[in-house]
PDB file of C-alpha atoms in Angstrom:
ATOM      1  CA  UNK A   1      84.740 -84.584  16.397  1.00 50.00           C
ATOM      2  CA  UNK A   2      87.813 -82.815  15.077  1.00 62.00           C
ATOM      3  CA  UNK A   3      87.769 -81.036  12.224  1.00 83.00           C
ATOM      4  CA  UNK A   4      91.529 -81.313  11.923  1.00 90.00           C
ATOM      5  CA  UNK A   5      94.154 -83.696  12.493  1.00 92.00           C
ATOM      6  CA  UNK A   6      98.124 -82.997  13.689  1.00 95.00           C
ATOM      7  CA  UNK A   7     100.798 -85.448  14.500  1.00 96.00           C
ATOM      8  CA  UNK A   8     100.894 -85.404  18.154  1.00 95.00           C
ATOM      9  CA  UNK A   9     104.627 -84.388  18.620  1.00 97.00           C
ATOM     10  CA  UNK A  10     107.794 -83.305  17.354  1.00 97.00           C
ATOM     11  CA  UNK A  11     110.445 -82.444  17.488  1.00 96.00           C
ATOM     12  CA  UNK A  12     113.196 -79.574  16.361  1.00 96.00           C
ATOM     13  CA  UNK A  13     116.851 -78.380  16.824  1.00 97.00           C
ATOM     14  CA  UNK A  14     117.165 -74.752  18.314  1.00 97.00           C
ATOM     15  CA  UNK A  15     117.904 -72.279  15.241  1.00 96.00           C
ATOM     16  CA  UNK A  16     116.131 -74.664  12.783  1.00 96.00           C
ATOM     17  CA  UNK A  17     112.815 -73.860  10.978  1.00 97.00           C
ATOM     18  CA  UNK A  18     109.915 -75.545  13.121  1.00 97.00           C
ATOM     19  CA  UNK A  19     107.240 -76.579  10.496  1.00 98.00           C
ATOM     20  CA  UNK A  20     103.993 -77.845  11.902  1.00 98.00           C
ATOM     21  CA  UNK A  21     101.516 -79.719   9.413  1.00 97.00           C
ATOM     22  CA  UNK A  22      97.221 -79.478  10.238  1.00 96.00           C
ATOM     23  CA  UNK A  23      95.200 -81.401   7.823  1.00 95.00           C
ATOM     24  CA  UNK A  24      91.745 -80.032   7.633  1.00 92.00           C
ATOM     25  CA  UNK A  25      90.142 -81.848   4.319  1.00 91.00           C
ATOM     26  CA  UNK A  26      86.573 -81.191   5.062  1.00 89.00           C
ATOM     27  CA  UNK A  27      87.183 -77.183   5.386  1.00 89.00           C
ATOM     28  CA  UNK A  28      84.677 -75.162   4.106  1.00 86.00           C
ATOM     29  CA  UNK A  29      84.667 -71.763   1.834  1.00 84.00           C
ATOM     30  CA  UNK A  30      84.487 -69.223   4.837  1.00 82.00           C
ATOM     31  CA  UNK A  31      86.024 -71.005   7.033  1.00 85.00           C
ATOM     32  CA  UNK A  32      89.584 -69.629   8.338  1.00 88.00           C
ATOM     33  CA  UNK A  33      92.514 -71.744   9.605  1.00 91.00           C
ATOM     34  CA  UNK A  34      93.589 -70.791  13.198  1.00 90.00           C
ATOM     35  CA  UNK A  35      97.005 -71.286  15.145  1.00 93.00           C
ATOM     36  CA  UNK A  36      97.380 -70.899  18.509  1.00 92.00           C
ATOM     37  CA  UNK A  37     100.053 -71.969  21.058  1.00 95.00           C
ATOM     38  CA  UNK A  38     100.202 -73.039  24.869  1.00 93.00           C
ATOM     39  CA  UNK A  39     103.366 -72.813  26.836  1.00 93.00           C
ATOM     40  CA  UNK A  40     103.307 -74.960  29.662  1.00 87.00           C
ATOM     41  CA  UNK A  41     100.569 -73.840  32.614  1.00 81.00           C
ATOM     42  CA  UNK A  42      99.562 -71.113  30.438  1.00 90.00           C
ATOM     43  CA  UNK A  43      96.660 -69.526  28.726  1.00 91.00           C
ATOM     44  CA  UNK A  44      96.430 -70.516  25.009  1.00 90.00           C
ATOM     45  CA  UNK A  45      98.263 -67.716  22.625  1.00 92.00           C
ATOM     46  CA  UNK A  46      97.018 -66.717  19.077  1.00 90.00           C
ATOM     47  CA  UNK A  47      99.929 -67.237  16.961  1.00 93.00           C
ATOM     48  CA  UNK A  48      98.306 -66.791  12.960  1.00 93.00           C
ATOM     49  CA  UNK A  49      95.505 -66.880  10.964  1.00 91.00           C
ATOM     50  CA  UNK A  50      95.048 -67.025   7.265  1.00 92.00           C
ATOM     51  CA  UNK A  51      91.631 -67.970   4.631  1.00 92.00           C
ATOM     52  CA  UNK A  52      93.500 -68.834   1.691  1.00 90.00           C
ATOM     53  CA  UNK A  53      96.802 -67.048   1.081  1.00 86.00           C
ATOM     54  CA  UNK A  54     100.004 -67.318   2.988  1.00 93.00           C
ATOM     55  CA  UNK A  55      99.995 -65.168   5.440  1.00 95.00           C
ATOM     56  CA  UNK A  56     103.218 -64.083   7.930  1.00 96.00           C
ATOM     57  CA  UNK A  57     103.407 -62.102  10.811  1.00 94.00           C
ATOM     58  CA  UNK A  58     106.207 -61.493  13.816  1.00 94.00           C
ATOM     59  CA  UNK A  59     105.601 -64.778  15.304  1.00 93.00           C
ATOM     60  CA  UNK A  60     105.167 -67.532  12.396  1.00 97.00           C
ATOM     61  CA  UNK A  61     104.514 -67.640   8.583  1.00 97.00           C
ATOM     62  CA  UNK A  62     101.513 -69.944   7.481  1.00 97.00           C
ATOM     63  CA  UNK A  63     101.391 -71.816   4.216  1.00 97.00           C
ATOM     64  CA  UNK A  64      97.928 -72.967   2.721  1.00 96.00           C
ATOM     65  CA  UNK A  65      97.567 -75.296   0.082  1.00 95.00           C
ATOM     66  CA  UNK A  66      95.744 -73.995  -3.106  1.00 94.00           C
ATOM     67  CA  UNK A  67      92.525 -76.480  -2.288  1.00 94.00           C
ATOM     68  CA  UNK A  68      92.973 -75.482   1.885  1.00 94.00           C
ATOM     69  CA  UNK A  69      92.810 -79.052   2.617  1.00 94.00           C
ATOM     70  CA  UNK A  70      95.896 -78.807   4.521  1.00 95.00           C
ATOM     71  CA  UNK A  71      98.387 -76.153   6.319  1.00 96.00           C
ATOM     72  CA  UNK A  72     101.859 -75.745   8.171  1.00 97.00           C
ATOM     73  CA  UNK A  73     102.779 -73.540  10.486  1.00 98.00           C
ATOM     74  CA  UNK A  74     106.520 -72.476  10.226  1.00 98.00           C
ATOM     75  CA  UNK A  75     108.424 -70.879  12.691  1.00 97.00           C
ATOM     76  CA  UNK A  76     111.429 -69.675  11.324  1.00 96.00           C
ATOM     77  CA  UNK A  77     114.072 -70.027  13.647  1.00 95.00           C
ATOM     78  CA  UNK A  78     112.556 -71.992  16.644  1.00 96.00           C
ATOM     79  CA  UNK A  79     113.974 -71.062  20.351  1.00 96.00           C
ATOM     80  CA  UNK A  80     113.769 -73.017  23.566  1.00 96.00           C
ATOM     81  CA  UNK A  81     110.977 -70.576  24.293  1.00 95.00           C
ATOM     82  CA  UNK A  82     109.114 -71.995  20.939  1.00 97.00           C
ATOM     83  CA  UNK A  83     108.400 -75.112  23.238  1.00 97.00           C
ATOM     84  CA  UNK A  84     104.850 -75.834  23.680  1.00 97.00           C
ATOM     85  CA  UNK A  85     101.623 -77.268  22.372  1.00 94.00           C
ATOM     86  CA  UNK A  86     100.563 -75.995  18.736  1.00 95.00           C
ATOM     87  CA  UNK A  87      96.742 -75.955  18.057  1.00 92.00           C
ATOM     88  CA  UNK A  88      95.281 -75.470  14.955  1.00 92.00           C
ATOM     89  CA  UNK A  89      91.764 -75.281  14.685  1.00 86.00           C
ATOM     90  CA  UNK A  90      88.952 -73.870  12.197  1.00 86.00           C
ATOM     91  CA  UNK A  91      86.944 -71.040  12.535  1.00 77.00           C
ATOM     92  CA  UNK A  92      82.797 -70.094  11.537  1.00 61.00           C
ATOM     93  CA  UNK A  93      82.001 -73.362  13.964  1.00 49.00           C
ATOM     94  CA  UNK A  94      82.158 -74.676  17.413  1.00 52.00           C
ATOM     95  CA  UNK A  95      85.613 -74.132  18.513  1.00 62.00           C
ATOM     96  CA  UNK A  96      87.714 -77.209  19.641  1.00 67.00           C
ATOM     97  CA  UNK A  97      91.479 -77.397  20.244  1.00 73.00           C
ATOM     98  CA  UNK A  98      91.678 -80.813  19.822  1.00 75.00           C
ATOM     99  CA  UNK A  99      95.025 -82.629  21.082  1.00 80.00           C
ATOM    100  CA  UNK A 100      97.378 -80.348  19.014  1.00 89.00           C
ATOM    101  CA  UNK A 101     101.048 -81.018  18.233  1.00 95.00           C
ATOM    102  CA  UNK A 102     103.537 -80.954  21.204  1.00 95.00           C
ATOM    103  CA  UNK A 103     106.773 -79.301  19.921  1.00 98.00           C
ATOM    104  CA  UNK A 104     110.029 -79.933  21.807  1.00 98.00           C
ATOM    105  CA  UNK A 105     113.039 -77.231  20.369  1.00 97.00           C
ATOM    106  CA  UNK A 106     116.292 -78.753  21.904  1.00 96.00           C
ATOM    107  CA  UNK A 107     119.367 -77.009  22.278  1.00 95.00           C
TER     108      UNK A 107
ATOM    109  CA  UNK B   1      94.295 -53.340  29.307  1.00 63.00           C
ATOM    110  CA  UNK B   2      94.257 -56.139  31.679  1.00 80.00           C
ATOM    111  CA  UNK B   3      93.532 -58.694  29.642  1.00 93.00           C
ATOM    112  CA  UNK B   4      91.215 -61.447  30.422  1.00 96.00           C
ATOM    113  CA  UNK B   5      90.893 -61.753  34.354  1.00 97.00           C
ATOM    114  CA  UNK B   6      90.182 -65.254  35.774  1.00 97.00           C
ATOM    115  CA  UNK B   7      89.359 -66.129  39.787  1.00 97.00           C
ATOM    116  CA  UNK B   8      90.335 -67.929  41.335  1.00 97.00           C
ATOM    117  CA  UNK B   9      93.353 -68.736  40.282  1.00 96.00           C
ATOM    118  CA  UNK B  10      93.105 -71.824  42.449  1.00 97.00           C
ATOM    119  CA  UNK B  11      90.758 -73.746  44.068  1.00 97.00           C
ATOM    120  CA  UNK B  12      90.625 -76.639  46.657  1.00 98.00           C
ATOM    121  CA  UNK B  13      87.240 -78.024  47.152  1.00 97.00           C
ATOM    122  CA  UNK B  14      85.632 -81.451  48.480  1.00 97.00           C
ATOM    123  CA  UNK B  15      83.150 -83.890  46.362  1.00 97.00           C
ATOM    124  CA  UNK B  16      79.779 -82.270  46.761  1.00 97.00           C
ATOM    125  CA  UNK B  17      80.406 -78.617  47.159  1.00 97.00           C
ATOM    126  CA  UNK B  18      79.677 -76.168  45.048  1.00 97.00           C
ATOM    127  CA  UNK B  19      81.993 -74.571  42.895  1.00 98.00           C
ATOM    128  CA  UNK B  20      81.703 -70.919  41.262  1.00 98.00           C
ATOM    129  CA  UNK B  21      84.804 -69.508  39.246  1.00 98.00           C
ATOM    130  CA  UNK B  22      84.524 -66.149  37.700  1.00 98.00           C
ATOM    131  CA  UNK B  23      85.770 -64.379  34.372  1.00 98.00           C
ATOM    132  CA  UNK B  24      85.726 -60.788  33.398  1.00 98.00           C
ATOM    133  CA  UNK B  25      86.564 -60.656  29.379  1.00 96.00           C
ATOM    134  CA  UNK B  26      88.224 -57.819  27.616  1.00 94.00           C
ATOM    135  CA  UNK B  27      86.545 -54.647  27.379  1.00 94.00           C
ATOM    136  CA  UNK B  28      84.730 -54.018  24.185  1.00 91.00           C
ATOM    137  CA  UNK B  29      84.658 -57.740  23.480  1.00 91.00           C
ATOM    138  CA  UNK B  30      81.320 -59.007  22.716  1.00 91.00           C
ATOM    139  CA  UNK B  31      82.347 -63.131  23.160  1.00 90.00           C
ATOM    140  CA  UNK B  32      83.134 -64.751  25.781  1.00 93.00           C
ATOM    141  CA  UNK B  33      84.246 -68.657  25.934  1.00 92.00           C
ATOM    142  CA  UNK B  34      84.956 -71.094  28.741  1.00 95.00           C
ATOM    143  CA  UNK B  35      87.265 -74.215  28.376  1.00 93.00           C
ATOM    144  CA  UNK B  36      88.291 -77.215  30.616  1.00 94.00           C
ATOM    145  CA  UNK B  37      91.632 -78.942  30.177  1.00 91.00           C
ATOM    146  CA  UNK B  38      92.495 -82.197  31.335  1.00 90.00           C
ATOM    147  CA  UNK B  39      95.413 -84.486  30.233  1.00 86.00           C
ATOM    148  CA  UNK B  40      93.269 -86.779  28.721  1.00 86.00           C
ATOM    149  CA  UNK B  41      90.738 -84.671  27.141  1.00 84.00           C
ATOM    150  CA  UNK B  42      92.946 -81.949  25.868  1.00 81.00           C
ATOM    151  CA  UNK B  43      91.310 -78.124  25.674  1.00 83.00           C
ATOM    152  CA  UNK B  44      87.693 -78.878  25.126  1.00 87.00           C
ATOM    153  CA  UNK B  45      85.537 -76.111  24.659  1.00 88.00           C
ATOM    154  CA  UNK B  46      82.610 -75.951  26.793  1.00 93.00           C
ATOM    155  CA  UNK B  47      80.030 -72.874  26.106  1.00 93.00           C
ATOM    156  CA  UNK B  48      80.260 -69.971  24.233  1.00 90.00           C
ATOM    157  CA  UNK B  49      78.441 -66.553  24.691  1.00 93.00           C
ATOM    158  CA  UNK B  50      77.881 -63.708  22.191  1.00 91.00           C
ATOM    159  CA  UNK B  51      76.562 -60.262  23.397  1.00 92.00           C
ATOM    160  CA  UNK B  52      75.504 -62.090  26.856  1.00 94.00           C
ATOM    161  CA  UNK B  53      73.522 -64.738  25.008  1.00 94.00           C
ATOM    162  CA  UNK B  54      74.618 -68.646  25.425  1.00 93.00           C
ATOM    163  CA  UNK B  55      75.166 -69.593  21.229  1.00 89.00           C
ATOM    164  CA  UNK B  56      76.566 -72.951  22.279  1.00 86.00           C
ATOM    165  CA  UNK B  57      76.590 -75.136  25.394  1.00 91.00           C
ATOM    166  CA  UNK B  58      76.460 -78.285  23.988  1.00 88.00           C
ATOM    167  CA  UNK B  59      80.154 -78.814  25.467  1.00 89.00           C
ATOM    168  CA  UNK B  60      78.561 -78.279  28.723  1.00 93.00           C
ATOM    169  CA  UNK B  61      78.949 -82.081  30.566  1.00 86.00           C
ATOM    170  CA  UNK B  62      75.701 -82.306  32.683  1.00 84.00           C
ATOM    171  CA  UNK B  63      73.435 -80.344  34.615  1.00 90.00           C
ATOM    172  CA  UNK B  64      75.589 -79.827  37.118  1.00 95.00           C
ATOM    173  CA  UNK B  65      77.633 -77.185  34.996  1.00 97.00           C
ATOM    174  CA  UNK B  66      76.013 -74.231  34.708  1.00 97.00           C
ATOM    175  CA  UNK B  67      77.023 -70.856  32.948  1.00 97.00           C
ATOM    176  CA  UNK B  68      75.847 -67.221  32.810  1.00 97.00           C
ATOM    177  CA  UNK B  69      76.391 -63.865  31.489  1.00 97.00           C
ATOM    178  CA  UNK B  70      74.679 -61.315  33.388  1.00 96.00           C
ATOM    179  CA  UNK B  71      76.458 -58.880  31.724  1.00 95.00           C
ATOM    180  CA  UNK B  72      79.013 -57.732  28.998  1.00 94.00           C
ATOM    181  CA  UNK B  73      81.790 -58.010  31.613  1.00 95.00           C
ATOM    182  CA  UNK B  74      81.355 -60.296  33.828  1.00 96.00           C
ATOM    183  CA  UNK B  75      80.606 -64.526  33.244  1.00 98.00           C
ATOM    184  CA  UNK B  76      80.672 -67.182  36.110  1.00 98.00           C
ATOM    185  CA  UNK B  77      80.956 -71.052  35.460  1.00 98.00           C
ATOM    186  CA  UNK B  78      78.822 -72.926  38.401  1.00 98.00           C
ATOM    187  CA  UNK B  79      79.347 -76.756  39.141  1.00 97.00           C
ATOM    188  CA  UNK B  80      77.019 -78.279  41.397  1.00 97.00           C
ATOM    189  CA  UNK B  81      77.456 -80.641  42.831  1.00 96.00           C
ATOM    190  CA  UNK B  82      81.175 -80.914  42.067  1.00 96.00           C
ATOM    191  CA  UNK B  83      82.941 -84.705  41.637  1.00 96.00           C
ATOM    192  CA  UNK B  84      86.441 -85.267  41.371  1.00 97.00           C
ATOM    193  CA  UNK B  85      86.210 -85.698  37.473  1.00 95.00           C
ATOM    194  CA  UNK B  86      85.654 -82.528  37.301  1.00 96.00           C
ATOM    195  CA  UNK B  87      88.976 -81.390  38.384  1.00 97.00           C
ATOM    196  CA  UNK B  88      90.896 -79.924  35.702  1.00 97.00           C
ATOM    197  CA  UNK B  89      92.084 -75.945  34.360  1.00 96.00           C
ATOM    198  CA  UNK B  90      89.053 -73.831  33.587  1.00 97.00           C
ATOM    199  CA  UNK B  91      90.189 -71.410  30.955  1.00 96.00           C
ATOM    200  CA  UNK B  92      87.941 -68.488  30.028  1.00 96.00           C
ATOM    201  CA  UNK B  93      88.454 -66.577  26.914  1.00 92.00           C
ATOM    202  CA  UNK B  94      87.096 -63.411  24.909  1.00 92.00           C
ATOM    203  CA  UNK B  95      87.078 -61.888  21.845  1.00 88.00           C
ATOM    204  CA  UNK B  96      85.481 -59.177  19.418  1.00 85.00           C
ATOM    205  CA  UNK B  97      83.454 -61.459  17.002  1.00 74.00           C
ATOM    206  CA  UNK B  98      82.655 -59.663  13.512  1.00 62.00           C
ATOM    207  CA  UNK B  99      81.877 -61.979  10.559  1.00 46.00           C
ATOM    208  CA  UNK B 100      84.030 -64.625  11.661  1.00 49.00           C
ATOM    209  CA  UNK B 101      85.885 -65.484  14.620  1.00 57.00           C
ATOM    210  CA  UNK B 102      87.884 -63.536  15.597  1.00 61.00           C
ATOM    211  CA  UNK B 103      91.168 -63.831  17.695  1.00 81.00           C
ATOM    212  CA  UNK B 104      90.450 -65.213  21.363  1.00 86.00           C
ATOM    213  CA  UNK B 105      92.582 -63.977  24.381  1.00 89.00           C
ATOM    214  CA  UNK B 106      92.981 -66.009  26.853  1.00 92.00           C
ATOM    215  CA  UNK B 107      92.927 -65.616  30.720  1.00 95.00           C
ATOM    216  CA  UNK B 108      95.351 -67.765  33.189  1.00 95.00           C
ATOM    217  CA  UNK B 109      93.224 -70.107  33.866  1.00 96.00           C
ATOM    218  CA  UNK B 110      91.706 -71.509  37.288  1.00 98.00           C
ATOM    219  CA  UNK B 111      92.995 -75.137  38.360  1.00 97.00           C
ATOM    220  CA  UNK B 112      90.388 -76.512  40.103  1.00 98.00           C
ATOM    221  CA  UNK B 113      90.659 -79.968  42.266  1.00 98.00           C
ATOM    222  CA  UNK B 114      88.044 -81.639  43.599  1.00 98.00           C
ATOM    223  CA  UNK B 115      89.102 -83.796  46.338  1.00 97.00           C
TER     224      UNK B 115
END
């Protein structure tokens, strides 16, 4: 019982902006948007995390749309490294990852 | 700081046997989450504790999972008796929960098979 959807993969050239859409159209008022990332084997990684302006940090920039039904993820110039599973999720409720989008940066 | 510490890291077990795996959060964090991971499932969440106290379990499979908190650093996940379903990576995470949720850190996780 998702509260978000995301394509399940794509992917993106090396040096290219990677941007990743979530749709979340039943988001509430206090409710934040969350990114995180998992590299392969790993531990999940906070990447971002925004209410309703754009927010940017070392990692990513992420865009919210003026009603915060939706949001992308961009990172600016992926890397090889930038390969993983994207997960963006909503905050103030039960956590869960759901499937996320697998991104594949190719050389 | 250490991060979020997770044991053990792996774990070989037969159908039937109990299973305990371990987590010790962040210090200072007052919430403390476990997760299973399976290819089909994805990273479902399956109880989350604030300042000790189970919030929400309703992740939790079946009574044979069980979780506690005795304290604020230190959680274990029990399953009891295990099945080979429940093989899968046991990720336990923390954080320092304010008025919303707050960033979770993440721990390497325990791979569990249950033969």
């Amino acid at each position: 019982d998702a509260k978000t959807t995301q394509p399940p993969s794509m992917d993106c050239a090396e040096g290219r902006a990677a941007n990743l859409p979530c749709n979340h159209s039943t988001i509430s008022g206090n409710e934040y948007v969350y990114w995180y990332r998992q590299i392969h084997s790993q531990g999940p990684q906070y990447i971002i995390h925004g209410l309703k302006n754009n927010e940017t940090n070392e990692m990513a920039s992420l865009i919210i749309t003026e009603d915060r039904k939706s949001s992308t993820l961009i990172l600016p110039h992926a890397t090889l490294r930038d390969t993983a599973v994207y997960y963006c999720f909503l905050s103030g409720y039960a956590l869960n990852f759901g499937k996320g989008t697998s991104l594949l940066v190719t050389p | 700081d250490a991060g979020v510490i997770q044991s053990p890291r792996h774990e070989v077990t037969e159908m039937g046997q109990e299973v305990t795996l371990r987590c010790k959060p962040i210090s200072g964090h007052n919430s403390l989450f476990w997760y299973r991971q399976t290819m089909m499932r994805g990273l479902e969440l399956l109880i989350y504790f604030n300042n000790n106290v189970p919030i929400d379990d309703s992740g939790m499979p079946e009574d044979r999972f069980s979780a506690k908190m005795p304290n604020a650093s230190f959680s274990t996940l029990k399953i009891q008796p295990s099945e080979p379903r429940d093989s899968a990576v046991y990720f336990c995470a923390s954080s320092w929960e304010r008025q919303v949720q707050e960033t979770q850190y993440f721990g390497p996780g325990t791979r569990l098979l249950v033969l």
